[in-house]
PDB file of C-alpha atoms in Angstrom:
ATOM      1  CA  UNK A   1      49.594  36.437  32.856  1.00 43.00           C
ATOM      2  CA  UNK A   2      50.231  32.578  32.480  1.00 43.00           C
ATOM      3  CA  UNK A   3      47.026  31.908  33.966  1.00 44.00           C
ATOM      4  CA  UNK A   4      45.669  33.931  31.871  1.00 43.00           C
ATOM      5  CA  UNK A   5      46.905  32.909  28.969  1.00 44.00           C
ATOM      6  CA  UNK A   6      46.448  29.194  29.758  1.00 43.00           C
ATOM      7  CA  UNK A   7      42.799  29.797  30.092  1.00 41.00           C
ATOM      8  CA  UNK A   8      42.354  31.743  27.044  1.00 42.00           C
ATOM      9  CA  UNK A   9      43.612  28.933  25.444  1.00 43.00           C
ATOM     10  CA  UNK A  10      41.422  26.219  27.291  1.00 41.00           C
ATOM     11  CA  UNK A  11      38.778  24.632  24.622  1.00 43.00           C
ATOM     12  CA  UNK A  12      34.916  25.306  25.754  1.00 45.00           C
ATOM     13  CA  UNK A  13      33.441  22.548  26.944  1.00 44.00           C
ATOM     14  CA  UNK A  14      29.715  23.622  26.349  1.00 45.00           C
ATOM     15  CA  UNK A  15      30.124  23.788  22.623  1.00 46.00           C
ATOM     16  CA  UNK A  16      32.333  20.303  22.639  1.00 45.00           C
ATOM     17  CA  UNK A  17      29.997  17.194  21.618  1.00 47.00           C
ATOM     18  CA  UNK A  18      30.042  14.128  23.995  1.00 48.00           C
ATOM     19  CA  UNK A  19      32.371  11.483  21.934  1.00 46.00           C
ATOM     20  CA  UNK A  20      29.967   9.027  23.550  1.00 48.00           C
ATOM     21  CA  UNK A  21      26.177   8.506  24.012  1.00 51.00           C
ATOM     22  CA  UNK A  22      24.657   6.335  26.103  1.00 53.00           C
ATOM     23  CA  UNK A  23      23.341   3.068  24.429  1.00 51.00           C
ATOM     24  CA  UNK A  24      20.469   2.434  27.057  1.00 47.00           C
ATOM     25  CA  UNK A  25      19.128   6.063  26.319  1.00 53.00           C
ATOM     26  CA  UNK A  26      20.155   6.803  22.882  1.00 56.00           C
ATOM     27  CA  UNK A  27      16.678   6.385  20.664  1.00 62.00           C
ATOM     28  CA  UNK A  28      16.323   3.298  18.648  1.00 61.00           C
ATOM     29  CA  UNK A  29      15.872   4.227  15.213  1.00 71.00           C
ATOM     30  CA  UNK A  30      12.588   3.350  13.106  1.00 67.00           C
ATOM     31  CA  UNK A  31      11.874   2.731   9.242  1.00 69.00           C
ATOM     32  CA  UNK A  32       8.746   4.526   9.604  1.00 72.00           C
ATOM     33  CA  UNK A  33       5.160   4.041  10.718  1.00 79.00           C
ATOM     34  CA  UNK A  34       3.455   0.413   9.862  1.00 80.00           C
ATOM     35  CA  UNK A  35       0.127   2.224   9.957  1.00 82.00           C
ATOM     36  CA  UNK A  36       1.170   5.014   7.774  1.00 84.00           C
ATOM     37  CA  UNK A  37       2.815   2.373   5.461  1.00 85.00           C
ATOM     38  CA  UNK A  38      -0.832  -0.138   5.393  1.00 86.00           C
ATOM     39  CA  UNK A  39      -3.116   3.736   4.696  1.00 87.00           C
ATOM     40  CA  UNK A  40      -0.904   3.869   1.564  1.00 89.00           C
ATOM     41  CA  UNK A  41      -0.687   0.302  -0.376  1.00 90.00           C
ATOM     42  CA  UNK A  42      -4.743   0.349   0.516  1.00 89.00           C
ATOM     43  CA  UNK A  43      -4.925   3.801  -0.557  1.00 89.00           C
ATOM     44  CA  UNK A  44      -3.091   3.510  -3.698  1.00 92.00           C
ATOM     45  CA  UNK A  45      -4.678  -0.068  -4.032  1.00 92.00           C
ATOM     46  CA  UNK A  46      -8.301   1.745  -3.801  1.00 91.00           C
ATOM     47  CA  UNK A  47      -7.720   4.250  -6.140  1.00 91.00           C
ATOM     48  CA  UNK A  48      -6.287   2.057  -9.261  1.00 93.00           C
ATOM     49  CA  UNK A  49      -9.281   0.069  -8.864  1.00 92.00           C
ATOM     50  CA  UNK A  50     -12.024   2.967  -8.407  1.00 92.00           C
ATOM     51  CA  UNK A  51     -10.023   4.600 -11.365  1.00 93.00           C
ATOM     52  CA  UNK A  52     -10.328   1.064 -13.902  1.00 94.00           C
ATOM     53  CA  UNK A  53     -13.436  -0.076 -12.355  1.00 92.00           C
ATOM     54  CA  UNK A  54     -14.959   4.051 -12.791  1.00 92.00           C
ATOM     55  CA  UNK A  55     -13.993   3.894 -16.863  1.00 93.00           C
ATOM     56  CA  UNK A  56     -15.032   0.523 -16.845  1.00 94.00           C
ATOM     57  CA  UNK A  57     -18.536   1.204 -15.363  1.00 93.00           C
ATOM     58  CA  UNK A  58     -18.935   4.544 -17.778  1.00 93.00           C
ATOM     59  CA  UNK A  59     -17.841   2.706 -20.808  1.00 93.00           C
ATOM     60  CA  UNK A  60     -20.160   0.123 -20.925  1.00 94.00           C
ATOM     61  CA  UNK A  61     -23.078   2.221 -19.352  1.00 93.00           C
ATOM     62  CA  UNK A  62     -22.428   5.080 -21.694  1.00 93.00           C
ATOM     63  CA  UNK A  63     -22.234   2.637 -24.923  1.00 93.00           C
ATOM     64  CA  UNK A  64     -25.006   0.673 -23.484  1.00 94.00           C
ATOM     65  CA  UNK A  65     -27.096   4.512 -23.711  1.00 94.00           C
ATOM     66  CA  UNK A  66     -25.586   5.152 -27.159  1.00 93.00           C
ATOM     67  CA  UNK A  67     -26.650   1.805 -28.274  1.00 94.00           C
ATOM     68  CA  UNK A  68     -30.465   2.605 -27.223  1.00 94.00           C
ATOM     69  CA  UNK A  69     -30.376   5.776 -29.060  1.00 94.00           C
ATOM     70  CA  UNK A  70     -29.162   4.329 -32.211  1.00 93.00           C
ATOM     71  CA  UNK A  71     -32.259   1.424 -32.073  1.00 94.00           C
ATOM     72  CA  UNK A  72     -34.059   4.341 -31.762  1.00 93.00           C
ATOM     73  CA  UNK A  73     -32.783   5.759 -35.134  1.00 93.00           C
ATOM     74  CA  UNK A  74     -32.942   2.314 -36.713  1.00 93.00           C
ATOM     75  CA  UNK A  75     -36.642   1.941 -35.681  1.00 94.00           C
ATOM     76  CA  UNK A  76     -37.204   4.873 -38.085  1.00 93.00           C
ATOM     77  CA  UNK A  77     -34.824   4.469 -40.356  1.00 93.00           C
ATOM     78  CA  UNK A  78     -36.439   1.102 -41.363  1.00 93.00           C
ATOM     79  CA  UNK A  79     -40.265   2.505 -40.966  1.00 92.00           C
ATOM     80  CA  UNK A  80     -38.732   5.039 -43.585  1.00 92.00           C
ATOM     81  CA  UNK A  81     -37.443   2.128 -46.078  1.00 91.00           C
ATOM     82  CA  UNK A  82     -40.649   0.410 -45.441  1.00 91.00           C
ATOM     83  CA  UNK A  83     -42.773   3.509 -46.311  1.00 91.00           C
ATOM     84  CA  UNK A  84     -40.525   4.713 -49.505  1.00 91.00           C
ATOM     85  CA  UNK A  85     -42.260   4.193 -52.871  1.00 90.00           C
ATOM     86  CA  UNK A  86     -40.853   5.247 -56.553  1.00 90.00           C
ATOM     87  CA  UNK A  87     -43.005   7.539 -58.366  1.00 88.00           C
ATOM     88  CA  UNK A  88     -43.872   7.387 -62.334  1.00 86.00           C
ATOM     89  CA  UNK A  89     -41.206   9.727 -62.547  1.00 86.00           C
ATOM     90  CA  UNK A  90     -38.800   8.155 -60.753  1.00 86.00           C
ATOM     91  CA  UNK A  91     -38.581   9.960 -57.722  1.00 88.00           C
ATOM     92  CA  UNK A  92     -39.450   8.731 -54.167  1.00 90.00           C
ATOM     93  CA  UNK A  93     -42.533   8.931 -51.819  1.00 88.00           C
ATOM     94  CA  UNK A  94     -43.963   8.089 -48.405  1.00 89.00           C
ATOM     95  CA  UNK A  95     -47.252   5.893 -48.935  1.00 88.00           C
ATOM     96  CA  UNK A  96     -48.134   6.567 -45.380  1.00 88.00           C
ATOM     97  CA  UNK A  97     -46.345   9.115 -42.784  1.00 85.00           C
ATOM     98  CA  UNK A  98     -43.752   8.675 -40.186  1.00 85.00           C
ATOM     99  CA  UNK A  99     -45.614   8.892 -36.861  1.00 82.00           C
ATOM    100  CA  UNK A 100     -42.860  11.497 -35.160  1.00 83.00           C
ATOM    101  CA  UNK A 101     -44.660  14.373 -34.853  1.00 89.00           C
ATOM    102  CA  UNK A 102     -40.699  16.444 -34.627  1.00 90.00           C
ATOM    103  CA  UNK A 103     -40.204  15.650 -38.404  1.00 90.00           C
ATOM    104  CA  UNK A 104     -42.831  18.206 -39.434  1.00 90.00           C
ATOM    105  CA  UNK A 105     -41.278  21.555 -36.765  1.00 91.00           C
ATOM    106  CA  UNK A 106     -38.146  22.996 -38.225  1.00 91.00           C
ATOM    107  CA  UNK A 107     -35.070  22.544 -36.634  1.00 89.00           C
ATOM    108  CA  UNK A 108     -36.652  20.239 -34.048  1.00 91.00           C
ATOM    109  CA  UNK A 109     -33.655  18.179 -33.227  1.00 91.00           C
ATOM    110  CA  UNK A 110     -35.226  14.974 -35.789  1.00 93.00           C
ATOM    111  CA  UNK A 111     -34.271  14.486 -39.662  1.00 94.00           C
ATOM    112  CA  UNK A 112     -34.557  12.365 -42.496  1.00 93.00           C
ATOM    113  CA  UNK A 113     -33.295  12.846 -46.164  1.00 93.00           C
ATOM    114  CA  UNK A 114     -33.349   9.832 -48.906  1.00 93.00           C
ATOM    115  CA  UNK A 115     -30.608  11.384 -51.540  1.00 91.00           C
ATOM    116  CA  UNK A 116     -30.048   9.777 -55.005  1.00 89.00           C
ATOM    117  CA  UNK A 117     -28.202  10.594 -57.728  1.00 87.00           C
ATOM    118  CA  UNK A 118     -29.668  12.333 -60.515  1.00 85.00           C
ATOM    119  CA  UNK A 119     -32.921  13.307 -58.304  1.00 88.00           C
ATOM    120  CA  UNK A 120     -33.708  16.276 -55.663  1.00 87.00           C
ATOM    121  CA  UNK A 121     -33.009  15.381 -51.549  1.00 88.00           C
ATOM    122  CA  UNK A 122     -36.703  14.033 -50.933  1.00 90.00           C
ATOM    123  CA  UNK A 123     -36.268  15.727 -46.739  1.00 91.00           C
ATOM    124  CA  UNK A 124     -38.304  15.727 -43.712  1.00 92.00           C
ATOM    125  CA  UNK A 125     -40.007  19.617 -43.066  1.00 92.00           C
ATOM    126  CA  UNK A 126     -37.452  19.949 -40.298  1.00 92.00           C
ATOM    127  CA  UNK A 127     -34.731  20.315 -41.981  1.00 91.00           C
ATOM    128  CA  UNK A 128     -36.131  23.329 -43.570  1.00 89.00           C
ATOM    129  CA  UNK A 129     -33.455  25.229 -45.576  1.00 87.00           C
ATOM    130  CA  UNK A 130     -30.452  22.972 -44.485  1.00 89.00           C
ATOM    131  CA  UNK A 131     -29.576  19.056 -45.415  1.00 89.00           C
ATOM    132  CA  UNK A 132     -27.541  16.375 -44.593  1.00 89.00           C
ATOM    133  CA  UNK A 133     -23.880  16.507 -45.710  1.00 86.00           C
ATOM    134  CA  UNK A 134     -22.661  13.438 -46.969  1.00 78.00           C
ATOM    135  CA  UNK A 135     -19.975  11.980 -49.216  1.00 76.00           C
ATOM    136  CA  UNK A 136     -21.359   9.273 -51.980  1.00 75.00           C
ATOM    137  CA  UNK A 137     -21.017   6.299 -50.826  1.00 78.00           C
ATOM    138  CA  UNK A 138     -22.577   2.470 -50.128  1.00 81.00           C
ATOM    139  CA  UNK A 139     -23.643   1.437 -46.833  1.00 82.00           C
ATOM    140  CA  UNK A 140     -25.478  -1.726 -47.459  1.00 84.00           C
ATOM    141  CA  UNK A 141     -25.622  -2.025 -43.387  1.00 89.00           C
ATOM    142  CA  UNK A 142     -26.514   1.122 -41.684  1.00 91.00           C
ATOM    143  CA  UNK A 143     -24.159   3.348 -40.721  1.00 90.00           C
ATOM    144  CA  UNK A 144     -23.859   5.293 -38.161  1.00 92.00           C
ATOM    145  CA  UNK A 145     -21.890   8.262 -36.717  1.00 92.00           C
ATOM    146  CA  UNK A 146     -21.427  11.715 -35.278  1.00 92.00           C
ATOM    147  CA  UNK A 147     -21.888  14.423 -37.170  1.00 91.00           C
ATOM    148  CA  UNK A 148     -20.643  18.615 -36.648  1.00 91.00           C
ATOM    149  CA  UNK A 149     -22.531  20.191 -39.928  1.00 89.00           C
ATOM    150  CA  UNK A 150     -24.913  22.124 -37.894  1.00 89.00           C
ATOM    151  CA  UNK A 151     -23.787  24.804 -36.429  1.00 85.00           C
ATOM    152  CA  UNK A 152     -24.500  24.337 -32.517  1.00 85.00           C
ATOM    153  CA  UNK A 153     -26.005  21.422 -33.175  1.00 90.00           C
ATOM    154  CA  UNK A 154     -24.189  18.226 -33.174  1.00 93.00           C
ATOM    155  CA  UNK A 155     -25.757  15.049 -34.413  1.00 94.00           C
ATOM    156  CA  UNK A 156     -26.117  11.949 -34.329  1.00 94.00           C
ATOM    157  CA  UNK A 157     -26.393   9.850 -37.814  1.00 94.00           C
ATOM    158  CA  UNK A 158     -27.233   6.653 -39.471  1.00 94.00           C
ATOM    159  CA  UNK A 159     -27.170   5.983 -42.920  1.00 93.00           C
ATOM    160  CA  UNK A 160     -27.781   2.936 -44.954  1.00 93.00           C
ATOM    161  CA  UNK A 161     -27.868   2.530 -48.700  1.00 92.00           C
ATOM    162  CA  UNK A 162     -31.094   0.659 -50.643  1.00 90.00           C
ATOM    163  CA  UNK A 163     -32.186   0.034 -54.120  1.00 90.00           C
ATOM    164  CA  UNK A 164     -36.060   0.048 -54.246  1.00 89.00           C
ATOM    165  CA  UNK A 165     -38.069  -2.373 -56.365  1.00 87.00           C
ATOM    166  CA  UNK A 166     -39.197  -0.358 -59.516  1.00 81.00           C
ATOM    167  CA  UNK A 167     -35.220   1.794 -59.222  1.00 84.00           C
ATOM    168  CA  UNK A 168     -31.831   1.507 -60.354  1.00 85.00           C
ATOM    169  CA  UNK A 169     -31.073   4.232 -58.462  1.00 88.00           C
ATOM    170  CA  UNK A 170     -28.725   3.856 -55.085  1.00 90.00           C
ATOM    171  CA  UNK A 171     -31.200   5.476 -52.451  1.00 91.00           C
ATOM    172  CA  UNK A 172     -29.406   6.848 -49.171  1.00 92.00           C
ATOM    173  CA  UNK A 173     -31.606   6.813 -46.929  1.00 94.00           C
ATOM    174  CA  UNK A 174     -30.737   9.041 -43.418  1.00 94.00           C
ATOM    175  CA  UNK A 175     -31.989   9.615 -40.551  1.00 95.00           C
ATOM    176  CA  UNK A 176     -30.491  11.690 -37.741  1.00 94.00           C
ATOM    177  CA  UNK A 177     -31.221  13.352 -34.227  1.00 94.00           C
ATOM    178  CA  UNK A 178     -29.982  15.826 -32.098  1.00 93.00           C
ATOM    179  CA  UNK A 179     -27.192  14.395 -29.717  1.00 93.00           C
ATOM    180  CA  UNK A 180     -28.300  16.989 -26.656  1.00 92.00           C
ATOM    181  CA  UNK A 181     -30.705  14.232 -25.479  1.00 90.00           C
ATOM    182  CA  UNK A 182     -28.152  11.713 -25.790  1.00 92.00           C
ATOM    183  CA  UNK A 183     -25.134  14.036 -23.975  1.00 92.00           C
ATOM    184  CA  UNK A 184     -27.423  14.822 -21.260  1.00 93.00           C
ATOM    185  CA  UNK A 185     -28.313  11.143 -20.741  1.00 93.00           C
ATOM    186  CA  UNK A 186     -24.597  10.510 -20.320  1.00 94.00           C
ATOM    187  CA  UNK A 187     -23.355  13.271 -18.463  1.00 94.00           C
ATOM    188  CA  UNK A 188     -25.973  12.728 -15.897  1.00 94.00           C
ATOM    189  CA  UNK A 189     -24.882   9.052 -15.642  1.00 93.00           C
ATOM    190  CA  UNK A 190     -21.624  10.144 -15.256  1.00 92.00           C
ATOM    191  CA  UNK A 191     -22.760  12.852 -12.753  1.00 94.00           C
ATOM    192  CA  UNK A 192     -24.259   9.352 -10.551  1.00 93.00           C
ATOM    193  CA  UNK A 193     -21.129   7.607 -11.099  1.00 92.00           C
ATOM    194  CA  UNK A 194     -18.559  10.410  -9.827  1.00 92.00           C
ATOM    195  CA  UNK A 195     -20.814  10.948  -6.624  1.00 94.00           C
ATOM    196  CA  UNK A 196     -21.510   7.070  -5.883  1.00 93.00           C
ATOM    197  CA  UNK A 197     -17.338   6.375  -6.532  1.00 92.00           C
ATOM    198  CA  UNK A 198     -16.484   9.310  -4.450  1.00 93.00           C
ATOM    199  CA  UNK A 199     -18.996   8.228  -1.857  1.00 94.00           C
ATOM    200  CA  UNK A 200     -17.373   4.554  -2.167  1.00 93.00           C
ATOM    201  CA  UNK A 201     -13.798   5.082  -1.860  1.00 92.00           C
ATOM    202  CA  UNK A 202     -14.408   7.647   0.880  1.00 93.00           C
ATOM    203  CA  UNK A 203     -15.627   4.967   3.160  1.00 93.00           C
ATOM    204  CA  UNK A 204     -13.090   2.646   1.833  1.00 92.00           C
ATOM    205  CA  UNK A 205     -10.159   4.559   2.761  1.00 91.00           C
ATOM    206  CA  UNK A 206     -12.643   5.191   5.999  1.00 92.00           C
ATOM    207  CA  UNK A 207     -12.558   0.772   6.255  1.00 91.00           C
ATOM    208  CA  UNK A 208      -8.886   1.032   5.450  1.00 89.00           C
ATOM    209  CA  UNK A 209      -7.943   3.189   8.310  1.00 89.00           C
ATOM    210  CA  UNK A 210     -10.301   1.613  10.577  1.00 89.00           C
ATOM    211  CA  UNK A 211      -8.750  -2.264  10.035  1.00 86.00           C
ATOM    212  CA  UNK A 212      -4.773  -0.784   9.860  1.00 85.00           C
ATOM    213  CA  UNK A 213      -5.999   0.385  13.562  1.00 87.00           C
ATOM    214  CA  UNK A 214      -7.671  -2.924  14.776  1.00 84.00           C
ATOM    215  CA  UNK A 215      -5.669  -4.592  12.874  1.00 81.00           C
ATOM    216  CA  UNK A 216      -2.274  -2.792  14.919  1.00 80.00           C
ATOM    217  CA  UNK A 217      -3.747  -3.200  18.133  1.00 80.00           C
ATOM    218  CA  UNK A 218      -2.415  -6.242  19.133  1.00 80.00           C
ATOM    219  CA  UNK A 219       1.345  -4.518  18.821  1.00 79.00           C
ATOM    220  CA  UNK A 220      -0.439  -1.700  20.991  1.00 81.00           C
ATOM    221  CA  UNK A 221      -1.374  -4.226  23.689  1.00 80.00           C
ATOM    222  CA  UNK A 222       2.387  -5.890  23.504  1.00 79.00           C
ATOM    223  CA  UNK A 223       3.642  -2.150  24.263  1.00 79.00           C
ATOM    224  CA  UNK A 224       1.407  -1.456  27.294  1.00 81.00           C
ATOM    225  CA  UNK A 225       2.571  -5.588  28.548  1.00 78.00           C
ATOM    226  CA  UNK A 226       5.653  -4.641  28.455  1.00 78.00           C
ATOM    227  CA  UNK A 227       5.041  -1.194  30.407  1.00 80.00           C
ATOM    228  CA  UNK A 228       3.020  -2.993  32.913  1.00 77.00           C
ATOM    229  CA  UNK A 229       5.743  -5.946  33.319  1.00 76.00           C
ATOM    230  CA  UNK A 230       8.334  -3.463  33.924  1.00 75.00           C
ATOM    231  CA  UNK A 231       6.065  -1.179  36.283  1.00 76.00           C
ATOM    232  CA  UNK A 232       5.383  -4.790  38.014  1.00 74.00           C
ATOM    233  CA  UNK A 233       8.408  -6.253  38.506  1.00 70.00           C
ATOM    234  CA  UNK A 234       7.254  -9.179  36.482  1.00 71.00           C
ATOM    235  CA  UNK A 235       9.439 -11.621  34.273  1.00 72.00           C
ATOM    236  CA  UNK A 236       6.769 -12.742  31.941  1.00 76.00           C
ATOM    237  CA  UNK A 237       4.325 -11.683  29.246  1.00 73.00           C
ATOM    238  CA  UNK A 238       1.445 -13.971  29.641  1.00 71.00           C
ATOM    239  CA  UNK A 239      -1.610 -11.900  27.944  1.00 70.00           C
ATOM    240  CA  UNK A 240      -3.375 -13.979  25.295  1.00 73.00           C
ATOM    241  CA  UNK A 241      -2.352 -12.440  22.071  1.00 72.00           C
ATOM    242  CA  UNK A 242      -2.954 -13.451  18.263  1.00 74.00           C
ATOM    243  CA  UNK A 243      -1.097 -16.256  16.840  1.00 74.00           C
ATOM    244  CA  UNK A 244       0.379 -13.850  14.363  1.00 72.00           C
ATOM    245  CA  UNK A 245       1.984 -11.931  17.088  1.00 74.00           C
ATOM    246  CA  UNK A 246       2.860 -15.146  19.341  1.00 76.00           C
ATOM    247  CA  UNK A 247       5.907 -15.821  18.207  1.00 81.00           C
ATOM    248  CA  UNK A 248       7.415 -12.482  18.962  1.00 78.00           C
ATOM    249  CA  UNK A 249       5.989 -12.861  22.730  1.00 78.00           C
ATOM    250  CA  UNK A 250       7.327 -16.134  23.288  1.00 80.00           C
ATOM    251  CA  UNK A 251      10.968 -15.140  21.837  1.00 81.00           C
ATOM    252  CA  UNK A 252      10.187 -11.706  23.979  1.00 80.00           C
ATOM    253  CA  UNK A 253       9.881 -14.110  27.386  1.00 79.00           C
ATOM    254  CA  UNK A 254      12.707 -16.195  25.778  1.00 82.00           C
ATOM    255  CA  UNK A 255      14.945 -13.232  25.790  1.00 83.00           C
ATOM    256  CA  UNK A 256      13.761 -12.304  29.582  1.00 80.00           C
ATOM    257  CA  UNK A 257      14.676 -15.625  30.717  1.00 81.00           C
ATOM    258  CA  UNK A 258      17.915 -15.304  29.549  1.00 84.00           C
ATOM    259  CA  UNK A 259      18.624 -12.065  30.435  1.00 81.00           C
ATOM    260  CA  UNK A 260      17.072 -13.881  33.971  1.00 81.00           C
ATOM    261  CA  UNK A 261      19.824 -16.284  33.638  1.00 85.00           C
ATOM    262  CA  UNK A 262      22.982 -14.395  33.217  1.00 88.00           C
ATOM    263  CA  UNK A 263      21.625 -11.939  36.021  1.00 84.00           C
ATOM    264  CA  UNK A 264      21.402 -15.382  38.351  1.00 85.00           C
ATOM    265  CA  UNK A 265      24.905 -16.952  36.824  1.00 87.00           C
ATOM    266  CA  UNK A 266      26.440 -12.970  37.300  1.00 89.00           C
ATOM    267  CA  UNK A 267      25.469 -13.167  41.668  1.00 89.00           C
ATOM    268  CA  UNK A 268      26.704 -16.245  41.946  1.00 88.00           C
ATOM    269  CA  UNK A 269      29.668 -15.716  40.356  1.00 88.00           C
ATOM    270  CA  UNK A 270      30.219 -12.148  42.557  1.00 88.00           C
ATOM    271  CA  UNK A 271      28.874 -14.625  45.742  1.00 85.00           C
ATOM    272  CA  UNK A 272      32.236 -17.048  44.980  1.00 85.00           C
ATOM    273  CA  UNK A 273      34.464 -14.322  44.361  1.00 88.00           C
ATOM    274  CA  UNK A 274      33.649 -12.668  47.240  1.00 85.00           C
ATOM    275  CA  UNK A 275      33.775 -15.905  49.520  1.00 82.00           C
ATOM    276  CA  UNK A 276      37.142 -16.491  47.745  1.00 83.00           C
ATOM    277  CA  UNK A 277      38.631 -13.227  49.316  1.00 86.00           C
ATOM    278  CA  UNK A 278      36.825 -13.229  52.467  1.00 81.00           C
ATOM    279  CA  UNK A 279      38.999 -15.927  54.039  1.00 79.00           C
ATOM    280  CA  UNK A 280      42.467 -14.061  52.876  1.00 83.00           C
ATOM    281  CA  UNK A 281      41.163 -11.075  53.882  1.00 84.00           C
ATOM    282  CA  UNK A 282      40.611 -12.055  57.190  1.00 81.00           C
ATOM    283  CA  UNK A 283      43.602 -13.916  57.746  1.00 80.00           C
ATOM    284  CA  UNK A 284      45.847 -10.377  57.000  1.00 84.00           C
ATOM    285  CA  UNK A 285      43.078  -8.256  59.241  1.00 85.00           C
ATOM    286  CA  UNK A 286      43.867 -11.018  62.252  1.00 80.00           C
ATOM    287  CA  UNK A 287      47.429 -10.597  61.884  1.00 77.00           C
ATOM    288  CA  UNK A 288      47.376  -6.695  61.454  1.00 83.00           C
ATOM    289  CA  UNK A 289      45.769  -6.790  64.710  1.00 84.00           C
ATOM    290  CA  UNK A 290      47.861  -9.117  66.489  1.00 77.00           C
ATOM    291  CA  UNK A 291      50.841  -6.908  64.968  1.00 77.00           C
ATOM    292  CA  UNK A 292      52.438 -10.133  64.332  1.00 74.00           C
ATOM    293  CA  UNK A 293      56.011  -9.882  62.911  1.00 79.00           C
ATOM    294  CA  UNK A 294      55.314 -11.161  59.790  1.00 76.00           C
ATOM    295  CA  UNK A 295      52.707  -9.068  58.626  1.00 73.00           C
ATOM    296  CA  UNK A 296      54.502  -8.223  55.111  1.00 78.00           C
ATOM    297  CA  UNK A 297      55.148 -11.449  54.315  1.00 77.00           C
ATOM    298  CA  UNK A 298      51.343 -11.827  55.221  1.00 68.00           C
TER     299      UNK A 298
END
């Protein structure tokens, strides 16, 4: 029953944890992989500057296309200044007719109005039953901005203010067009931007990953050195490496020497020491087998 007891009450030693691990095959602990760490800065480097350089690129393309389409509207809105005349009565003419052949087929995506105050909208066919919204006011430069009064239809508008020779009257002259030419214009620069960015930073991150790996391999070849060299039996690391990697290697074969050295100082200590006793201990085996009287004191 003692027995018993006493090994009822012993701990088990499977599920007890060793108090001590071996230092030579305990794992050396890491911060991480390099490569891992290089694939993101260049990745996050890569897409900040896709991202800027993308609404960089689409700014000043897309302004550069909205800048063409309102020449366009200038062109006419000046051939429409140049061709106004006033009337007997007071009210405004073309002496000769705008060459757009759109102007004359309603709702063709092209408009022009000259408004003044105290006279009827003198309006391109085009606009058939509608007109041009717009608050009074003076635009001695033209004007020019988007415009949501047609339904469906949103527009692009410039406006400039004149007073013709023969008039007292403030003339506002305005011209507008359809923005669907313009919109598809822009999204189908946009469409060549998004492919040609995505088609850049693919093989950028592609680059990336390819130099972290070159660029690595030298720490690679150090590994498979060291493998070799202990596989060998050698003392020394003498493959030609990078200079940014030669310093490691030479403290590397520094640290071998040493270790070299204190294995060298460690047998010839354990040579002296056991020279030291060799003499004693033959001196007590002599007299043991002699069975000389004074052994103890031996």
């Amino acid at each position: 029953m003692a027995s018993a007891t006493a090994l009822t009450t012993l701990p088990d030693r499977a599920g007890v944890e060793p108090l001590h691990s071996d230092p030579l095959t305990a794992e050396a602990p890491h911060t991480g992989s390099l490569a891992r760490r290089m694939m993101l800065i260049a990745a996050a480097w890569i897409s900040v500057l896709l991202l800027l350089g993308g609404v960089a690129l689409d700014r000043t393309i897309s302004g550069q296309i909205t800048r063409n389409y309102d020449e366009q509207l200038g062109y006419v809105l000046n051939a429409m200044i140049a061709s106004t005349e006033v009337d007997p009565y007071g009210d405004v003419f073309f002496n000769r007719p705008l060459g757009d052949q759109r102007f004359l087929e309603p709702n063709s995506g092209m408009y022009w109005q000259i408004r003044g105050a105290g006279h009827d909208d003198y309006a391109s066919r085009s606009l058939w039953d509608r007109s041009l919204e717009s608050k009074p006011h003076v635009d001695t430069q033209p004007h020019t901005y988007n415009s949501l009064q047609f339904r469906d239809e949103p527009l692009r508008v410039m406006e400039r203010t004149i007073i013709l020779p023969g008039s007292e009257t403030r003339w506002q002259f305005t011209v507008a067009a359809s923005r669907k030419d313009l919109d598809q214009q822009i999204r189908r620069v946009r469409s060549i931007l998004s492919w040609s960015f995505l088609v850049l930073g693919l093989g950028l991150f592609i680059m990336a990953g390819l130099q972290s790996w070159y660029g690595l391999g030298p720490l690679r070849r150090i590994s498979r050195a060291i493998q070799a060299m202990r596989a060998s039996g050698a003392n020394r690391l003498t493959e030609p490496l990078p200079l940014e990697v030669q310093p490691m290697v030479e403290e590397l074969n520094d640290l071998l020497a040493h270790t070299e050295r204190q294995a060298e100082e460690a047998r010839t200590h354990a040579g002296n020491l056991a020279h030291a006793l060799k003499t004693p201990l033959t001196v007590v085996m002599n007299a043991a087998t002699a069975h000389a009287p004074d052994l103890a004191e031996t």
